[in-house]
PDB file of C-alpha atoms in Angstrom:
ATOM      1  CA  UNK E 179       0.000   0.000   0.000  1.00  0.00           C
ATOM      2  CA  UNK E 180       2.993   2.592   1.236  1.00  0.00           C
ATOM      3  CA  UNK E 181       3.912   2.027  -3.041  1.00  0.00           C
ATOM      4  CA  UNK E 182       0.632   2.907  -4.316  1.00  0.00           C
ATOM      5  CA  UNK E 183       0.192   6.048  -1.506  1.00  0.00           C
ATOM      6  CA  UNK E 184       4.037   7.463  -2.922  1.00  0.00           C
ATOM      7  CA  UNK E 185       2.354   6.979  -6.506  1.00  0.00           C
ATOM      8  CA  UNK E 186      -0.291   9.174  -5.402  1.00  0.00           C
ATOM      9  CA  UNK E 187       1.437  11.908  -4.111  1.00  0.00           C
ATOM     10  CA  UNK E 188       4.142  12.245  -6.543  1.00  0.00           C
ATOM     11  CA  UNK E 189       1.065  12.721  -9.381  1.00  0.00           C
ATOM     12  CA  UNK E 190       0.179  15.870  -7.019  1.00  0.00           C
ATOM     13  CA  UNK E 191      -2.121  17.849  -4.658  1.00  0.00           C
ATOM     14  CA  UNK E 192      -5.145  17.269  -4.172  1.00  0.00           C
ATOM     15  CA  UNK E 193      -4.565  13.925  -3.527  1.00  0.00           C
ATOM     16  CA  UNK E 194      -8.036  11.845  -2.406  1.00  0.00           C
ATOM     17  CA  UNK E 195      -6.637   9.913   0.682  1.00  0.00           C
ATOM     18  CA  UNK E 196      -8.048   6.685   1.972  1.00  0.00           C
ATOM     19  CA  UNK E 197      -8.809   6.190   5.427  1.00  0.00           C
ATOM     20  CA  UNK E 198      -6.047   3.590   5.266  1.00  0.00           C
ATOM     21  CA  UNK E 199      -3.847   6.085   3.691  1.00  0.00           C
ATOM     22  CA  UNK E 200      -4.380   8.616   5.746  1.00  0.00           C
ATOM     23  CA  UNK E 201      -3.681   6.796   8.677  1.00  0.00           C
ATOM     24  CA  UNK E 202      -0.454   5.495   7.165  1.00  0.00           C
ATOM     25  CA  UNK E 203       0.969   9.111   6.831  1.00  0.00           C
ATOM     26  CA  UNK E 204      -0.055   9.687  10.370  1.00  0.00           C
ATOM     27  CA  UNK E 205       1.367   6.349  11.377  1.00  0.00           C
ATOM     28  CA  UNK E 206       4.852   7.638   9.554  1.00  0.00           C
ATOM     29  CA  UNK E 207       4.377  11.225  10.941  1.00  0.00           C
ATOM     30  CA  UNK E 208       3.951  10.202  14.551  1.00  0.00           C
ATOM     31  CA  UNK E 209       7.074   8.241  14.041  1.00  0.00           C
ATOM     32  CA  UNK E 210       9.058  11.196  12.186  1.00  0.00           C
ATOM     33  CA  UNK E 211       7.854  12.993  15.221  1.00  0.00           C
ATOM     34  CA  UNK E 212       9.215  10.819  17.896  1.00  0.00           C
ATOM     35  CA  UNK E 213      12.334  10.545  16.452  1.00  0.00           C
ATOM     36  CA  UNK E 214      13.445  14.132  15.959  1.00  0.00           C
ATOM     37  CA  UNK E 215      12.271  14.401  19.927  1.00  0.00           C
ATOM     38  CA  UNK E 216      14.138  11.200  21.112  1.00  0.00           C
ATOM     39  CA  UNK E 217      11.205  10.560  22.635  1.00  0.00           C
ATOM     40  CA  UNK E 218       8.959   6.943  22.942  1.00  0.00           C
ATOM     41  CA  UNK E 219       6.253   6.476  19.974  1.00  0.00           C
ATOM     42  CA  UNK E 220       3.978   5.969  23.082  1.00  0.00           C
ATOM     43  CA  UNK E 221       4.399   9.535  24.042  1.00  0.00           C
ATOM     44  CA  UNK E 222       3.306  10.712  21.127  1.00  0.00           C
ATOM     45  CA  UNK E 223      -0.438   9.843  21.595  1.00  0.00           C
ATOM     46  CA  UNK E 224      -3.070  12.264  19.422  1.00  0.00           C
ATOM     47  CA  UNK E 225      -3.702  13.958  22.814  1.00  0.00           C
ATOM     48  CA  UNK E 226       0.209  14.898  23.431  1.00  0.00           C
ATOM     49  CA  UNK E 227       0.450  18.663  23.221  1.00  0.00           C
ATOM     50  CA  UNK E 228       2.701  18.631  20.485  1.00  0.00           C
ATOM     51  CA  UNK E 229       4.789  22.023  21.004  1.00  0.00           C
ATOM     52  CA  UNK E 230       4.222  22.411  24.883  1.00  0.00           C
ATOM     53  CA  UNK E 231       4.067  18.739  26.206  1.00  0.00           C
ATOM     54  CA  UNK E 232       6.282  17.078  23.762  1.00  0.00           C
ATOM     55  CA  UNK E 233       8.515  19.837  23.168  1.00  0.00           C
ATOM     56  CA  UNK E 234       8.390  20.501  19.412  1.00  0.00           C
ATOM     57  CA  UNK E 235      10.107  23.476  17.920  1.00  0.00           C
ATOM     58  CA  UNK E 236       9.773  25.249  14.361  1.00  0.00           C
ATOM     59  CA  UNK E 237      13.161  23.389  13.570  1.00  0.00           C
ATOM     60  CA  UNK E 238      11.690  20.011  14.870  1.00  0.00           C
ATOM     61  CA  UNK E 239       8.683  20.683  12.139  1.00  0.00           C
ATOM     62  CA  UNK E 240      11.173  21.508   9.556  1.00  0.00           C
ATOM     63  CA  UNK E 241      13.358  18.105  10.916  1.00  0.00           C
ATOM     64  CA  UNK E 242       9.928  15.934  10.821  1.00  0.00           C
ATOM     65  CA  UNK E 243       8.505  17.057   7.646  1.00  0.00           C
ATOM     66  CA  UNK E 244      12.091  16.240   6.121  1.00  0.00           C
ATOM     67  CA  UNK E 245      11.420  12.776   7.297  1.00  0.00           C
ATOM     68  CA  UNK E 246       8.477  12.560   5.784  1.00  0.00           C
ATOM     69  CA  UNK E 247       9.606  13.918   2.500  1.00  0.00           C
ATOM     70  CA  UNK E 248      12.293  11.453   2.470  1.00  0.00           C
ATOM     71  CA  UNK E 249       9.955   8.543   3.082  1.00  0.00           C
ATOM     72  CA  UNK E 250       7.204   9.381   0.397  1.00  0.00           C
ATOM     73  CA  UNK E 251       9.104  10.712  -1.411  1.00  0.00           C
ATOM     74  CA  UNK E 252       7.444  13.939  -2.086  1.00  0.00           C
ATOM     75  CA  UNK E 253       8.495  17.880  -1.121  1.00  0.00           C
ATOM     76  CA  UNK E 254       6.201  19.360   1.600  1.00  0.00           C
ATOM     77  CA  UNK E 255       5.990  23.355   0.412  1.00  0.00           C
ATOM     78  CA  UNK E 256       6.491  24.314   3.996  1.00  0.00           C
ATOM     79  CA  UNK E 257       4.722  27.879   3.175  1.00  0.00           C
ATOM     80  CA  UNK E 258       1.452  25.814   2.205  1.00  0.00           C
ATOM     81  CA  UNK E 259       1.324  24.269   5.340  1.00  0.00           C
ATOM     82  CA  UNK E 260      -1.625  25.359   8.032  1.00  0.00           C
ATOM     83  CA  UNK E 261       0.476  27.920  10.389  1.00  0.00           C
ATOM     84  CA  UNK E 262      -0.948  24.857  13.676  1.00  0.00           C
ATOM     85  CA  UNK E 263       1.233  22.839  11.811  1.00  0.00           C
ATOM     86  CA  UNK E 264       4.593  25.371  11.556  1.00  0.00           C
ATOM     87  CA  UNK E 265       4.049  26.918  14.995  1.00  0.00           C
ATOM     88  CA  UNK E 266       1.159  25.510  16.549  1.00  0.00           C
ATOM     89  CA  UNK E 267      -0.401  27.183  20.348  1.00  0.00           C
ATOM     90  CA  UNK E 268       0.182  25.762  23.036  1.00  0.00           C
ATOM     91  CA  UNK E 269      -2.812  23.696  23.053  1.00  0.00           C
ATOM     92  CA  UNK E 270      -1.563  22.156  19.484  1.00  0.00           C
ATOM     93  CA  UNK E 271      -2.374  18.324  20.012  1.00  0.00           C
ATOM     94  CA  UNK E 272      -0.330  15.647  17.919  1.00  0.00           C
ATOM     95  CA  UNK E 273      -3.825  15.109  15.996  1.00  0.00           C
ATOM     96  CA  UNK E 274      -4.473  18.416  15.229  1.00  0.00           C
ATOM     97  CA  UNK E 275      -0.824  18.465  13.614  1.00  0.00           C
ATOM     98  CA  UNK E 276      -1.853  15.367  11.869  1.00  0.00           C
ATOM     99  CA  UNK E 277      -4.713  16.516  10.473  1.00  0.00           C
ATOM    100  CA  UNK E 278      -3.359  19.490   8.975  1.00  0.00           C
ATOM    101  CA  UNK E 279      -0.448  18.177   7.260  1.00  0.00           C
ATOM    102  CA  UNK E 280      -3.261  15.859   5.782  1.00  0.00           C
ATOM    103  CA  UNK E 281      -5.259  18.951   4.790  1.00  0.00           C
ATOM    104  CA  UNK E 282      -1.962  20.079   3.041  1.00  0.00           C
ATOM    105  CA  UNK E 283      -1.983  16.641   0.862  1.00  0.00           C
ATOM    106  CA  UNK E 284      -5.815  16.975   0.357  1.00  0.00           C
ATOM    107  CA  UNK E 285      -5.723  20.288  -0.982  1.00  0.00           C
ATOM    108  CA  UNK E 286      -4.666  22.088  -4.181  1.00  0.00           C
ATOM    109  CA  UNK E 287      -1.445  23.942  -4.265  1.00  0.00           C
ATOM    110  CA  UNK E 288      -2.067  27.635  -4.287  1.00  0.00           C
ATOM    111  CA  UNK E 289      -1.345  29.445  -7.086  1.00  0.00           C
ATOM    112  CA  UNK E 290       1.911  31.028  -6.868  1.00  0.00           C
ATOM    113  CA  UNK E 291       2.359  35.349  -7.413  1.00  0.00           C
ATOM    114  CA  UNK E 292       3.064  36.387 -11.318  1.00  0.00           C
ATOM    115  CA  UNK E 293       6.846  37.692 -10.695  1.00  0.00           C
TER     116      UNK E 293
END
């Protein structure tokens, strides 16, 4: 399946994620996550307050999304991405990061500014 997800999101945003799919890049984000922190998988649980509890910095997201790049295969435009998911609030949970990088991959890319 992790074959046929890559294949989708190298052919570009939007991409129409299965639930299986989705939870796959979650699965691989949570695990990005924990490894930039050094911290257990287990600790990052969706209710983990990703930037206060956990400890997550802006150069953490830039770290994990690199991760996940790598893995899929596929560049995350990091000035796409839902601000929650760059900076986050203190209240930031690991599923609300979750669910916005999966916004990202469910949406269009914005047009970019006529130089």
């Amino acid at each position: 399946m992790k074959e046929a997800l890559i294949a989708k999101l190298q052919a570009g945003r939007p991409v129409a994620l299965s639930a299986e799919e989705a939870a796959l890049l979650v699965e691989a984000l949570r695990q990005a996550v924990a490894t930039t922190l050094e911290v257990p998988l287990e600790q990052v649980a969706d209710d983990a307050r990703v930037f206060d509890e956990l400890g997550l910095d802006s150069i953490d997201v830039f770290d994990t999304l690199d991760q996940l790049s790598a893995e899929f295969e596929v560049p995350v435009a990091l000035e796409e991405l839902p601000e929650g998911v760059l900076r986050g609030g203190g209240e930031t949970t690991f599923r609300d990061f979750a669910e916005g990088l999966l916004g990202y991959f469910r949406e269009a890319p914005r047009p970019r500014p006529q130089a």
